[in-house]
Amino acid sequence: MPTIELGRLKQEAALLSQHFSDPPGYLRELERLLEAYSMPVNRLGEVRGLRPVLKTYEVPTPLLRQLQLEMSQLAEEDPATALQVADGLWARRSIETRQLAARLLGATPAEAHEVTARLAAWAEENQEPWLAPELAQAGTQGLQKQHAEALITWAGQLLAGGHSRQQSLALAALQHLLQGPGYANLPAIYTLLEAPVRSADRKIRPDLADLLSELGRQSPKETEYFLQQALQQPDLDPGCRWIARQVYKVLPAVSQARLRPLL
């Protein structure tokens, strides 16, 4: 791996940007740059059946940061080409190219459906724990800033009928939306969570607990009421009680006292 010289790195990223209008050529040159800075590692994933997971170039963080900066600027100028490049990056099947794909998608001022369709497909395919936060946070940046209500609608669709990985993506994206500035439509999120919390798939229970804990920190009274309603349902699902116990920990003492008999 070459010694990192910031000036040289910026120059190389700028030269690479000249190929952006030709996605296949851009992607070829990008891979050459990653190879030049790489320490290749082949990894076997600890997943069922020992399925292979993605390779990583192990390039220095400043390189990815500079590439992301250049790509974001180019995406503003040419969103259609940026989407093609993002698709190509994801198809390259390495940690770094998929990180860049998610970040480029989130930086592209595209129509909401163009972004959400890719995120849902990528989340269903993804088996890398390291990439899930990239999709939920970096990948939804544009949606959060420009299409928050479309993000809510899309998340509801995934929660109603998506794959568990897609549902985890939806819940993490909603949590990231809550943590950002300016979003106040909390009732819409509570409504989305009513059905999933009452019959929660084991795989997404931690994600539901994380999102409701964030709601509990921001709006403890409303979260207390939400949990009361969920816990008083007939034939209570054990998963619902588990989620409530996790959220209970972040609520104020007065709310905990009222919820304790239901737990």
Tab-separated table of C-alpha atoms in Angstrom:
chain	number	residue	atom	x	y	z
A	1	MET	CA	0.000	0.000	0.000
A	2	PRO	CA	1.478	3.400	-0.981
A	3	THR	CA	2.250	6.001	1.637
A	4	ILE	CA	-0.701	8.358	2.003
A	5	GLU	CA	0.020	11.793	0.554
A	6	LEU	CA	-3.123	13.869	0.757
A	7	GLY	CA	-2.206	16.097	-2.171
A	8	ARG	CA	-1.513	13.142	-4.424
A	9	LEU	CA	-4.681	11.402	-3.274
A	10	LYS	CA	-6.797	14.444	-4.131
A	11	GLN	CA	-5.158	14.657	-7.531
A	12	GLU	CA	-5.851	10.986	-8.262
A	13	ALA	CA	-9.487	11.309	-7.193
A	14	ALA	CA	-9.880	14.390	-9.390
A	15	LEU	CA	-8.372	12.581	-12.379
A	16	LEU	CA	-10.718	9.671	-11.779
A	17	SER	CA	-13.681	12.060	-11.827
A	18	GLN	CA	-12.954	12.875	-15.459
A	19	HIS	CA	-14.273	9.404	-16.358
A	20	PHE	CA	-17.563	9.798	-14.465
A	21	SER	CA	-19.652	10.389	-17.605
A	22	ASP	CA	-18.559	6.926	-18.802
A	23	PRO	CA	-19.645	4.617	-15.948
A	24	PRO	CA	-17.881	1.441	-17.202
A	25	GLY	CA	-14.633	3.351	-17.707
A	26	TYR	CA	-15.000	5.120	-14.377
A	27	LEU	CA	-15.531	1.842	-12.551
A	28	ARG	CA	-12.491	0.254	-14.191
A	29	GLU	CA	-10.282	3.160	-13.166
A	30	LEU	CA	-11.759	3.182	-9.673
A	31	GLU	CA	-10.903	-0.485	-9.190
A	32	ARG	CA	-7.352	0.191	-10.356
A	33	LEU	CA	-7.044	2.958	-7.792
A	34	LEU	CA	-8.389	0.729	-5.022
A	35	GLU	CA	-5.960	-2.010	-6.025
A	36	ALA	CA	-3.072	0.460	-5.937
A	37	TYR	CA	-3.866	1.394	-2.336
A	38	SER	CA	-5.027	-2.027	-1.211
A	39	MET	CA	-3.963	-4.699	1.194
A	40	PRO	CA	-6.203	-7.462	-0.218
A	41	VAL	CA	-7.767	-9.826	2.287
A	42	ASN	CA	-10.012	-12.739	1.440
A	43	ARG	CA	-12.429	-13.417	4.255
A	44	LEU	CA	-14.754	-16.289	5.019
A	45	GLY	CA	-17.893	-15.083	6.655
A	46	GLU	CA	-19.217	-16.566	9.829
A	47	VAL	CA	-22.602	-17.202	8.286
A	48	ARG	CA	-24.668	-20.334	8.015
A	49	GLY	CA	-23.223	-22.794	5.543
A	50	LEU	CA	-19.912	-20.861	5.348
A	51	ARG	CA	-21.112	-18.889	2.366
A	52	PRO	CA	-18.386	-16.578	1.045
A	53	VAL	CA	-18.769	-12.899	1.856
A	54	LEU	CA	-17.235	-9.882	0.228
A	55	LYS	CA	-13.569	-9.167	-0.239
A	56	THR	CA	-12.071	-5.984	1.125
A	57	TYR	CA	-9.250	-3.890	-0.299
A	58	GLU	CA	-8.466	-2.438	3.136
A	59	VAL	CA	-7.702	0.939	1.620
A	60	PRO	CA	-7.019	3.928	3.892
A	61	THR	CA	-10.035	5.871	5.085
A	62	PRO	CA	-8.849	9.187	3.540
A	63	LEU	CA	-9.061	7.613	0.085
A	64	LEU	CA	-12.690	6.575	0.525
A	65	ARG	CA	-13.495	9.978	1.993
A	66	GLN	CA	-11.988	11.800	-0.982
A	67	LEU	CA	-13.712	9.510	-3.485
A	68	GLN	CA	-17.005	10.070	-1.710
A	69	LEU	CA	-16.520	13.848	-1.825
A	70	GLU	CA	-15.779	13.823	-5.553
A	71	MET	CA	-18.704	11.499	-6.287
A	72	SER	CA	-21.147	13.604	-4.284
A	73	GLN	CA	-20.252	16.712	-6.264
A	74	LEU	CA	-20.617	14.856	-9.558
A	75	ALA	CA	-23.954	13.372	-8.483
A	76	GLU	CA	-25.358	16.868	-7.995
A	77	GLU	CA	-24.465	17.683	-11.598
A	78	ASP	CA	-25.571	14.407	-13.203
A	79	PRO	CA	-27.977	12.326	-11.080
A	80	ALA	CA	-28.821	9.850	-13.852
A	81	THR	CA	-25.187	8.909	-14.375
A	82	ALA	CA	-24.641	8.784	-10.616
A	83	LEU	CA	-27.332	6.114	-10.316
A	84	GLN	CA	-25.615	4.050	-13.007
A	85	VAL	CA	-22.307	4.373	-11.193
A	86	ALA	CA	-23.945	3.412	-7.888
A	87	ASP	CA	-25.393	0.283	-9.493
A	88	GLY	CA	-21.980	-0.620	-10.876
A	89	LEU	CA	-20.287	-0.037	-7.535
A	90	TRP	CA	-22.721	-2.335	-5.766
A	91	ALA	CA	-22.261	-5.023	-8.427
A	92	ARG	CA	-18.466	-5.024	-7.806
A	93	ARG	CA	-18.985	-7.068	-4.619
A	94	SER	CA	-16.375	-5.592	-2.315
A	95	ILE	CA	-16.836	-3.838	1.010
A	96	GLU	CA	-15.384	-0.576	-0.293
A	97	THR	CA	-17.297	-0.407	-3.566
A	98	ARG	CA	-20.545	-1.164	-1.766
A	99	GLN	CA	-19.801	1.467	0.860
A	100	LEU	CA	-19.282	3.956	-1.934
A	101	ALA	CA	-22.467	2.774	-3.658
A	102	ALA	CA	-24.547	3.482	-0.557
A	103	ARG	CA	-22.926	6.880	0.007
A	104	LEU	CA	-23.307	7.882	-3.625
A	105	LEU	CA	-26.954	6.828	-3.635
A	106	GLY	CA	-27.625	8.944	-0.555
A	107	ALA	CA	-25.921	11.947	-2.164
A	108	THR	CA	-27.787	11.717	-5.473
A	109	PRO	CA	-30.776	14.087	-5.907
A	110	ALA	CA	-32.941	11.408	-7.510
A	111	GLU	CA	-36.642	10.607	-7.316
A	112	ALA	CA	-37.559	8.830	-4.091
A	113	HIS	CA	-38.607	5.618	-5.839
A	114	GLU	CA	-35.247	5.388	-7.622
A	115	VAL	CA	-33.481	5.411	-4.278
A	116	THR	CA	-35.852	3.208	-2.290
A	117	ALA	CA	-35.956	0.475	-4.939
A	118	ARG	CA	-32.176	0.164	-4.820
A	119	LEU	CA	-32.001	0.262	-1.044
A	120	ALA	CA	-34.608	-2.490	-0.690
A	121	ALA	CA	-32.886	-4.722	-3.240
A	122	TRP	CA	-29.437	-4.134	-1.771
A	123	ALA	CA	-30.629	-4.772	1.783
A	124	GLU	CA	-32.202	-8.076	0.792
A	125	GLU	CA	-28.958	-9.178	-0.862
A	126	ASN	CA	-26.568	-7.870	1.771
A	127	GLN	CA	-25.028	-10.320	4.235
A	128	GLU	CA	-22.360	-7.980	5.604
A	129	PRO	CA	-23.039	-6.493	9.059
A	130	TRP	CA	-20.621	-3.651	8.214
A	131	LEU	CA	-22.765	-2.519	5.293
A	132	ALA	CA	-26.169	-2.436	6.999
A	133	PRO	CA	-25.490	0.930	8.724
A	134	GLU	CA	-24.190	2.367	5.445
A	135	LEU	CA	-27.483	1.555	3.728
A	136	ALA	CA	-29.631	2.831	6.594
A	137	GLN	CA	-27.697	6.028	7.257
A	138	ALA	CA	-25.621	7.151	4.283
A	139	GLY	CA	-27.960	5.521	1.766
A	140	THR	CA	-31.025	7.387	3.037
A	141	GLN	CA	-29.440	10.835	3.496
A	142	GLY	CA	-31.162	12.298	0.463
A	143	LEU	CA	-34.513	10.787	1.406
A	144	GLN	CA	-34.297	12.232	4.895
A	145	LYS	CA	-33.531	15.719	3.639
A	146	GLN	CA	-35.813	15.867	0.604
A	147	HIS	CA	-38.412	13.082	0.846
A	148	ALA	CA	-39.043	12.373	4.533
A	149	GLU	CA	-42.695	11.451	4.049
A	150	ALA	CA	-41.799	9.142	1.160
A	151	LEU	CA	-39.259	7.509	3.468
A	152	ILE	CA	-41.980	6.931	6.062
A	153	THR	CA	-44.308	5.412	3.471
A	154	TRP	CA	-41.590	3.159	2.103
A	155	ALA	CA	-40.571	2.009	5.579
A	156	GLY	CA	-44.181	1.113	6.285
A	157	GLN	CA	-44.335	-0.985	3.136
A	158	LEU	CA	-41.216	-2.912	4.119
A	159	LEU	CA	-42.484	-3.475	7.650
A	160	ALA	CA	-45.773	-4.769	6.283
A	161	GLY	CA	-44.314	-7.270	3.857
A	162	GLY	CA	-40.567	-7.114	3.415
A	163	HIS	CA	-37.735	-9.562	4.063
A	164	SER	CA	-36.290	-9.348	7.587
A	165	ARG	CA	-33.152	-7.597	6.274
A	166	GLN	CA	-35.346	-5.034	4.541
A	167	GLN	CA	-37.351	-4.542	7.721
A	168	SER	CA	-34.158	-3.994	9.698
A	169	LEU	CA	-33.140	-1.410	7.104
A	170	ALA	CA	-36.495	0.356	7.455
A	171	LEU	CA	-36.271	0.493	11.249
A	172	ALA	CA	-32.671	1.729	11.246
A	173	ALA	CA	-33.515	4.379	8.645
A	174	LEU	CA	-36.414	5.607	10.783
A	175	GLN	CA	-34.142	5.802	13.814
A	176	HIS	CA	-31.623	7.829	11.826
A	177	LEU	CA	-34.442	10.114	10.666
A	178	LEU	CA	-35.477	10.707	14.276
A	179	GLN	CA	-31.925	11.526	15.291
A	180	GLY	CA	-31.608	14.178	12.608
A	181	PRO	CA	-32.871	17.746	12.862
A	182	GLY	CA	-36.355	18.881	12.105
A	183	TYR	CA	-38.492	15.741	11.949
A	184	ALA	CA	-41.540	16.046	14.195
A	185	ASN	CA	-44.183	13.665	12.826
A	186	LEU	CA	-43.735	11.101	15.585
A	187	PRO	CA	-47.360	9.870	15.422
A	188	ALA	CA	-46.679	8.530	11.921
A	189	ILE	CA	-43.844	6.381	13.256
A	190	TYR	CA	-45.867	5.080	16.201
A	191	THR	CA	-48.590	4.066	13.754
A	192	LEU	CA	-46.098	2.147	11.613
A	193	LEU	CA	-44.858	0.233	14.638
A	194	GLU	CA	-48.191	-0.947	16.032
A	195	ALA	CA	-48.427	-4.207	14.090
A	196	PRO	CA	-44.707	-5.149	14.063
A	197	VAL	CA	-44.344	-4.683	17.822
A	198	ARG	CA	-47.367	-6.831	18.628
A	199	SER	CA	-46.136	-9.786	16.574
A	200	ALA	CA	-42.428	-9.130	16.186
A	201	ASP	CA	-40.227	-11.438	14.172
A	202	ARG	CA	-37.334	-12.512	16.389
A	203	LYS	CA	-34.805	-11.205	13.848
A	204	ILE	CA	-36.034	-7.611	14.045
A	205	ARG	CA	-36.863	-7.363	17.751
A	206	PRO	CA	-33.565	-5.608	18.595
A	207	ASP	CA	-34.183	-3.093	15.790
A	208	LEU	CA	-37.699	-2.413	17.057
A	209	ALA	CA	-36.355	-1.959	20.584
A	210	ASP	CA	-33.675	0.467	19.368
A	211	LEU	CA	-36.186	2.590	17.461
A	212	LEU	CA	-38.691	2.657	20.312
A	213	SER	CA	-35.896	3.528	22.732
A	214	GLU	CA	-35.074	6.547	20.580
A	215	LEU	CA	-38.756	7.482	20.625
A	216	GLY	CA	-38.722	6.990	24.394
A	217	ARG	CA	-35.869	9.443	24.790
A	218	GLN	CA	-37.568	12.032	22.606
A	219	SER	CA	-41.170	11.521	23.667
A	220	PRO	CA	-41.408	9.466	26.878
A	221	LYS	CA	-45.112	9.991	27.597
A	222	GLU	CA	-46.223	8.967	24.121
A	223	THR	CA	-43.894	5.962	24.187
A	224	GLU	CA	-45.238	4.911	27.572
A	225	TYR	CA	-48.778	5.070	26.208
A	226	PHE	CA	-47.756	3.100	23.110
A	227	LEU	CA	-46.261	0.338	25.261
A	228	GLN	CA	-49.289	0.238	27.542
A	229	GLN	CA	-51.559	-0.342	24.557
A	230	ALA	CA	-49.288	-3.040	23.152
A	231	LEU	CA	-48.895	-4.869	26.468
A	232	GLN	CA	-52.621	-4.940	27.172
A	233	GLN	CA	-53.535	-6.825	24.030
A	234	PRO	CA	-55.061	-10.295	24.423
A	235	ASP	CA	-52.765	-13.254	23.700
A	236	LEU	CA	-49.688	-11.109	24.229
A	237	ASP	CA	-46.737	-12.148	22.086
A	238	PRO	CA	-43.602	-12.846	24.208
A	239	GLY	CA	-41.565	-10.772	21.780
A	240	CYS	CA	-43.673	-7.721	22.565
A	241	ARG	CA	-42.892	-8.020	26.255
A	242	TRP	CA	-39.172	-8.432	25.490
A	243	ILE	CA	-39.180	-5.250	23.390
A	244	ALA	CA	-41.047	-3.362	26.104
A	245	ARG	CA	-38.470	-4.403	28.702
A	246	GLN	CA	-35.663	-2.956	26.606
A	247	VAL	CA	-37.470	0.342	26.027
A	248	TYR	CA	-38.480	0.509	29.697
A	249	LYS	CA	-34.824	1.119	30.611
A	250	VAL	CA	-34.677	4.523	28.886
A	251	LEU	CA	-37.964	5.872	30.245
A	252	PRO	CA	-38.212	8.156	33.286
A	253	ALA	CA	-38.959	6.635	36.680
A	254	VAL	CA	-42.593	7.724	36.682
A	255	SER	CA	-43.224	5.935	33.386
A	256	GLN	CA	-41.371	2.855	34.598
A	257	ALA	CA	-43.579	2.718	37.682
A	258	ARG	CA	-46.739	2.714	35.577
A	259	LEU	CA	-45.427	0.106	33.148
A	260	ARG	CA	-43.900	-2.266	35.705
A	261	PRO	CA	-47.140	-4.170	36.489
A	262	LEU	CA	-47.570	-4.961	32.788
A	263	LEU	CA	-44.086	-6.395	32.381
